[in-house]
Amino acid sequence: MPHWTRRRPAGDEGYSLTEVVAAMAVMSVVMVVVTTSLVRMFSDVKRTEQTSYAADQLDVSLGRLDRELRYAIHVSAPALGTDGTRWYMEFAIPGQKLLNGTVSQPRCRQLQLDLTKNTLRLATWDLPSLTPSAPTTLANDVYLDNGARPFTVYQPPSATATTLPNGVIAAVGNKYSTVQLKFRATNGTVDQPVDMAFTSQNITGDTIDSPTTEKRCSQAARP
């Protein structure tokens, strides 16, 4: 009686262990490359969002300072407070025109950099009061830039003062007073240096030595 043997169809031999191991190795390399690319892409997107947020926050706060410092009629000598936790600088802007046609006394502003809360803040009040209001926050996560002064005033040479206060520099080429802000603003992993100058076109060499009312803004408390 003949003996029949069923043969396996061609191409149905399967895979050897060596081929399976090689395929898994190739797939592992592909997965590592894809995963690394995805992680890097999401990291870049997050960093871009943090940079945009930090820039937007600074644009709003520094935009307000630009509008006010541009018309300042007095800027005080910036200094570190007595407790060593806050930097201060006061400046005065012109008074407002009232309904009766008169102009109010100058309005005072106090710029603060709180080193404990890492916030840039602004307090406001109107003369003749010498008491600043509760400060409003302009920007969060603000730090000193390698220990540099956050506020520096560059003014035209003084006709009377031979020794200027610390934080005030006589700039021979300056026609107007200039305020420099220098610090770092952070958001997540983003560290953004800020170095900006604001020109006060109402403060010239003829006005920095005059005994004017707006200088009383500098007499406010620096808590």
mmCIF file of C-alpha atoms in Angstrom:
data_model
loop_
_atom_site.group_PDB
_atom_site.id
_atom_site.type_symbol
_atom_site.label_atom_id
_atom_site.label_comp_id
_atom_site.label_asym_id
_atom_site.label_seq_id
_atom_site.Cartn_x
_atom_site.Cartn_y
_atom_site.Cartn_z
ATOM 1 C CA MET A 1 0.000 0.000 0.000
ATOM 2 C CA PRO A 2 1.518 3.313 -0.982
ATOM 3 C CA HIS A 3 2.452 5.732 1.758
ATOM 4 C CA TRP A 4 1.400 9.346 1.165
ATOM 5 C CA THR A 5 3.300 12.183 2.794
ATOM 6 C CA ARG A 6 1.790 15.669 2.983
ATOM 7 C CA ARG A 7 4.331 18.288 2.086
ATOM 8 C CA ARG A 8 4.354 21.794 3.611
ATOM 9 C CA PRO A 9 3.497 24.478 1.041
ATOM 10 C CA ALA A 10 6.413 26.518 -0.270
ATOM 11 C CA GLY A 11 7.043 29.734 1.713
ATOM 12 C CA ASP A 12 5.496 28.415 4.911
ATOM 13 C CA GLU A 13 8.731 27.601 6.661
ATOM 14 C CA GLY A 14 8.326 30.443 9.288
ATOM 15 C CA TYR A 15 11.165 32.473 10.804
ATOM 16 C CA SER A 16 14.248 31.329 12.511
ATOM 17 C CA LEU A 17 15.200 32.570 15.957
ATOM 18 C CA THR A 18 18.053 34.551 14.440
ATOM 19 C CA GLU A 19 15.684 36.425 12.119
ATOM 20 C CA VAL A 20 13.285 37.231 14.985
ATOM 21 C CA VAL A 21 16.107 38.579 17.163
ATOM 22 C CA ALA A 22 17.444 40.692 14.291
ATOM 23 C CA ALA A 23 13.976 42.124 13.563
ATOM 24 C CA MET A 24 13.471 42.999 17.243
ATOM 25 C CA ALA A 25 16.857 44.721 17.350
ATOM 26 C CA VAL A 26 16.028 46.835 14.296
ATOM 27 C CA MET A 27 12.582 47.728 15.711
ATOM 28 C CA SER A 28 14.169 48.733 19.031
ATOM 29 C CA VAL A 29 16.526 51.120 17.269
ATOM 30 C CA VAL A 30 13.623 52.601 15.290
ATOM 31 C CA MET A 31 11.545 53.061 18.465
ATOM 32 C CA VAL A 32 14.437 54.763 20.254
ATOM 33 C CA VAL A 33 14.885 57.203 17.362
ATOM 34 C CA VAL A 34 11.144 57.945 17.140
ATOM 35 C CA THR A 35 10.735 58.348 20.912
ATOM 36 C CA THR A 36 13.761 60.659 21.160
ATOM 37 C CA SER A 37 12.415 62.788 18.325
ATOM 38 C CA LEU A 38 8.983 63.043 19.946
ATOM 39 C CA VAL A 39 10.424 63.965 23.347
ATOM 40 C CA ARG A 40 12.639 66.625 21.760
ATOM 41 C CA MET A 41 9.725 68.003 19.742
ATOM 42 C CA PHE A 42 7.473 68.322 22.803
ATOM 43 C CA SER A 43 10.335 69.856 24.776
ATOM 44 C CA ASP A 44 10.890 72.452 22.058
ATOM 45 C CA VAL A 45 7.175 73.257 21.942
ATOM 46 C CA LYS A 46 7.070 73.681 25.732
ATOM 47 C CA ARG A 47 10.164 75.868 25.708
ATOM 48 C CA THR A 48 8.684 78.037 22.943
ATOM 49 C CA GLU A 49 5.489 78.467 24.963
ATOM 50 C CA GLN A 50 7.457 79.433 28.090
ATOM 51 C CA THR A 51 9.564 81.919 26.130
ATOM 52 C CA SER A 52 6.440 83.447 24.618
ATOM 53 C CA TYR A 53 4.756 83.701 28.032
ATOM 54 C CA ALA A 54 7.801 85.346 29.617
ATOM 55 C CA ALA A 55 8.102 87.802 26.726
ATOM 56 C CA ASP A 56 4.396 88.668 26.831
ATOM 57 C CA GLN A 57 4.526 89.297 30.568
ATOM 58 C CA LEU A 58 7.540 91.569 30.209
ATOM 59 C CA ASP A 59 6.048 93.401 27.228
ATOM 60 C CA VAL A 60 2.992 94.395 29.259
ATOM 61 C CA SER A 61 4.899 95.498 32.367
ATOM 62 C CA LEU A 62 7.777 97.238 30.582
ATOM 63 C CA GLY A 63 5.321 98.876 28.192
ATOM 64 C CA ARG A 64 3.705 100.641 31.132
ATOM 65 C CA LEU A 65 7.076 101.719 32.479
ATOM 66 C CA ASP A 66 8.051 103.033 29.060
ATOM 67 C CA ARG A 67 4.932 105.199 28.885
ATOM 68 C CA GLU A 68 5.557 106.663 32.346
ATOM 69 C CA LEU A 69 9.351 106.926 32.502
ATOM 70 C CA ARG A 70 9.371 108.669 29.135
ATOM 71 C CA TYR A 71 7.567 111.628 30.735
ATOM 72 C CA ALA A 72 9.214 111.471 34.167
ATOM 73 C CA ILE A 73 10.172 114.822 35.669
ATOM 74 C CA HIS A 74 12.308 113.368 38.462
ATOM 75 C CA VAL A 75 14.127 110.075 39.116
ATOM 76 C CA SER A 76 15.644 109.205 42.476
ATOM 77 C CA ALA A 77 18.896 107.408 43.173
ATOM 78 C CA PRO A 78 18.138 103.660 43.239
ATOM 79 C CA ALA A 79 19.260 101.746 46.296
ATOM 80 C CA LEU A 80 18.880 98.512 48.218
ATOM 81 C CA GLY A 81 16.500 98.780 51.189
ATOM 82 C CA THR A 82 17.750 98.672 54.740
ATOM 83 C CA ASP A 83 16.710 95.048 55.227
ATOM 84 C CA GLY A 84 18.550 93.994 52.061
ATOM 85 C CA THR A 85 15.545 92.246 50.484
ATOM 86 C CA ARG A 86 14.285 94.909 48.038
ATOM 87 C CA TRP A 87 15.700 97.309 45.494
ATOM 88 C CA TYR A 88 13.947 100.676 45.152
ATOM 89 C CA MET A 89 13.755 103.568 42.727
ATOM 90 C CA GLU A 90 11.238 106.413 42.771
ATOM 91 C CA PHE A 91 10.218 108.673 39.909
ATOM 92 C CA ALA A 92 7.645 111.410 39.395
ATOM 93 C CA ILE A 93 5.372 112.034 36.430
ATOM 94 C CA PRO A 94 3.392 115.220 35.684
ATOM 95 C CA GLY A 95 0.104 115.835 37.477
ATOM 96 C CA GLN A 96 -3.260 115.362 35.851
ATOM 97 C CA LYS A 97 -5.450 118.141 34.497
ATOM 98 C CA LEU A 98 -8.480 118.504 36.755
ATOM 99 C CA LEU A 99 -12.063 119.419 35.829
ATOM 100 C CA ASN A 100 -11.615 122.969 37.117
ATOM 101 C CA GLY A 101 -8.768 123.518 34.669
ATOM 102 C CA THR A 102 -5.940 123.270 37.193
ATOM 103 C CA VAL A 103 -3.228 120.629 37.245
ATOM 104 C CA SER A 104 -2.727 118.361 40.231
ATOM 105 C CA GLN A 105 0.618 117.916 41.926
ATOM 106 C CA PRO A 106 3.059 115.408 40.431
ATOM 107 C CA ARG A 107 2.241 111.730 40.764
ATOM 108 C CA CYS A 108 4.821 109.450 42.349
ATOM 109 C CA ARG A 109 5.886 105.955 41.394
ATOM 110 C CA GLN A 110 8.088 103.525 43.309
ATOM 111 C CA LEU A 111 9.651 100.642 41.423
ATOM 112 C CA GLN A 112 10.531 97.668 43.611
ATOM 113 C CA LEU A 113 12.403 94.444 42.960
ATOM 114 C CA ASP A 114 11.576 92.052 45.768
ATOM 115 C CA LEU A 115 14.429 89.556 46.137
ATOM 116 C CA THR A 116 12.475 87.248 48.447
ATOM 117 C CA LYS A 117 9.384 86.924 46.241
ATOM 118 C CA ASN A 118 11.284 87.499 42.980
ATOM 119 C CA THR A 119 8.730 90.033 41.765
ATOM 120 C CA LEU A 120 8.978 93.387 40.004
ATOM 121 C CA ARG A 121 6.377 95.678 41.583
ATOM 122 C CA LEU A 122 5.129 99.239 41.281
ATOM 123 C CA ALA A 123 3.637 101.396 44.046
ATOM 124 C CA THR A 124 1.824 104.656 43.253
ATOM 125 C CA TRP A 125 0.690 107.747 45.155
ATOM 126 C CA ASP A 126 0.005 111.443 44.564
ATOM 127 C CA LEU A 127 1.726 114.343 46.273
ATOM 128 C CA PRO A 128 1.434 115.837 48.838
ATOM 129 C CA SER A 129 1.083 112.326 50.324
ATOM 130 C CA LEU A 130 4.369 110.552 50.964
ATOM 131 C CA THR A 131 2.877 107.119 51.598
ATOM 132 C CA PRO A 132 3.097 104.595 48.746
ATOM 133 C CA SER A 133 0.082 102.457 47.992
ATOM 134 C CA ALA A 134 0.137 98.673 48.164
ATOM 135 C CA PRO A 135 2.360 97.723 45.204
ATOM 136 C CA THR A 136 0.987 95.932 42.164
ATOM 137 C CA THR A 137 2.970 93.142 40.535
ATOM 138 C CA LEU A 138 4.420 93.902 37.109
ATOM 139 C CA ALA A 139 6.291 90.623 36.588
ATOM 140 C CA ASN A 140 6.960 87.392 38.479
ATOM 141 C CA ASP A 141 10.061 85.191 38.570
ATOM 142 C CA VAL A 142 12.462 88.129 38.258
ATOM 143 C CA TYR A 143 16.038 87.719 39.522
ATOM 144 C CA LEU A 144 19.215 89.765 39.677
ATOM 145 C CA ASP A 145 21.497 89.276 36.703
ATOM 146 C CA ASN A 146 24.696 87.904 38.262
ATOM 147 C CA GLY A 147 24.387 90.347 41.149
ATOM 148 C CA ALA A 148 24.221 93.444 38.908
ATOM 149 C CA ARG A 149 22.165 96.447 39.950
ATOM 150 C CA PRO A 150 18.595 96.136 38.653
ATOM 151 C CA PHE A 151 18.169 99.939 38.407
ATOM 152 C CA THR A 152 20.779 102.461 37.239
ATOM 153 C CA VAL A 153 20.255 106.136 36.396
ATOM 154 C CA TYR A 154 22.419 107.866 33.770
ATOM 155 C CA GLN A 155 22.036 111.629 33.854
ATOM 156 C CA PRO A 156 23.657 114.678 32.269
ATOM 157 C CA PRO A 157 26.581 116.078 34.267
ATOM 158 C CA SER A 158 25.445 117.983 37.344
ATOM 159 C CA ALA A 159 26.404 121.645 37.721
ATOM 160 C CA THR A 160 26.525 121.450 41.525
ATOM 161 C CA ALA A 161 26.958 117.834 42.634
ATOM 162 C CA THR A 162 30.566 116.684 42.628
ATOM 163 C CA THR A 163 29.794 113.314 44.214
ATOM 164 C CA LEU A 164 26.781 111.506 42.807
ATOM 165 C CA PRO A 165 24.796 108.919 44.775
ATOM 166 C CA ASN A 166 25.601 105.288 44.213
ATOM 167 C CA GLY A 167 23.481 104.044 41.355
ATOM 168 C CA VAL A 168 23.553 107.394 39.532
ATOM 169 C CA ILE A 169 26.134 107.881 36.793
ATOM 170 C CA ALA A 170 26.975 111.174 35.105
ATOM 171 C CA ALA A 171 26.999 110.440 31.377
ATOM 172 C CA VAL A 172 28.779 113.233 29.521
ATOM 173 C CA GLY A 173 27.021 112.469 26.251
ATOM 174 C CA ASN A 174 23.530 112.347 27.781
ATOM 175 C CA LYS A 175 21.165 115.198 27.014
ATOM 176 C CA TYR A 176 18.403 113.603 29.078
ATOM 177 C CA SER A 177 18.249 111.252 32.041
ATOM 178 C CA THR A 178 18.125 107.555 31.217
ATOM 179 C CA VAL A 179 16.992 104.692 33.443
ATOM 180 C CA GLN A 180 18.456 101.240 32.832
ATOM 181 C CA LEU A 181 16.695 98.088 34.005
ATOM 182 C CA LYS A 182 18.806 94.953 34.124
ATOM 183 C CA PHE A 183 17.642 91.598 35.482
ATOM 184 C CA ARG A 184 16.642 88.058 34.461
ATOM 185 C CA ALA A 185 13.105 86.838 33.956
ATOM 186 C CA THR A 186 12.471 83.102 34.129
ATOM 187 C CA ASN A 187 9.572 80.840 33.230
ATOM 188 C CA GLY A 188 10.060 77.115 33.658
ATOM 189 C CA THR A 189 13.341 76.259 31.960
ATOM 190 C CA VAL A 190 13.528 79.574 30.094
ATOM 191 C CA ASP A 191 15.941 82.184 31.446
ATOM 192 C CA GLN A 192 15.513 85.476 29.605
ATOM 193 C CA PRO A 193 17.942 88.359 30.253
ATOM 194 C CA VAL A 194 16.423 91.855 30.277
ATOM 195 C CA ASP A 195 18.559 94.933 29.665
ATOM 196 C CA MET A 196 16.482 97.960 28.695
ATOM 197 C CA ALA A 197 16.942 101.718 28.856
ATOM 198 C CA PHE A 198 14.166 104.318 29.169
ATOM 199 C CA THR A 199 14.844 107.958 28.349
ATOM 200 C CA SER A 200 13.115 110.627 30.464
ATOM 201 C CA GLN A 201 12.958 113.553 28.056
ATOM 202 C CA ASN A 202 11.721 116.004 30.701
ATOM 203 C CA ILE A 203 14.875 115.627 32.828
ATOM 204 C CA THR A 204 17.814 117.593 31.453
ATOM 205 C CA GLY A 205 20.986 119.113 32.825
ATOM 206 C CA ASP A 206 18.992 122.272 33.599
ATOM 207 C CA THR A 207 16.444 120.499 35.787
ATOM 208 C CA ILE A 208 18.322 117.814 37.723
ATOM 209 C CA ASP A 209 19.693 120.338 40.246
ATOM 210 C CA SER A 210 16.571 122.483 40.629
ATOM 211 C CA PRO A 211 14.713 122.236 43.988
ATOM 212 C CA THR A 212 11.373 121.084 42.629
ATOM 213 C CA THR A 213 8.276 119.660 44.314
ATOM 214 C CA GLU A 214 8.473 116.323 42.534
ATOM 215 C CA LYS A 215 11.709 115.476 44.354
ATOM 216 C CA ARG A 216 9.561 114.750 47.406
ATOM 217 C CA CYS A 217 8.664 111.443 45.768
ATOM 218 C CA SER A 218 12.103 110.297 46.951
ATOM 219 C CA GLN A 219 11.101 110.919 50.564
ATOM 220 C CA ALA A 220 8.610 108.067 50.597
ATOM 221 C CA ALA A 221 9.183 105.073 52.810
ATOM 222 C CA ARG A 222 11.195 102.146 51.477
ATOM 223 C CA PRO A 223 9.718 99.293 53.532
#
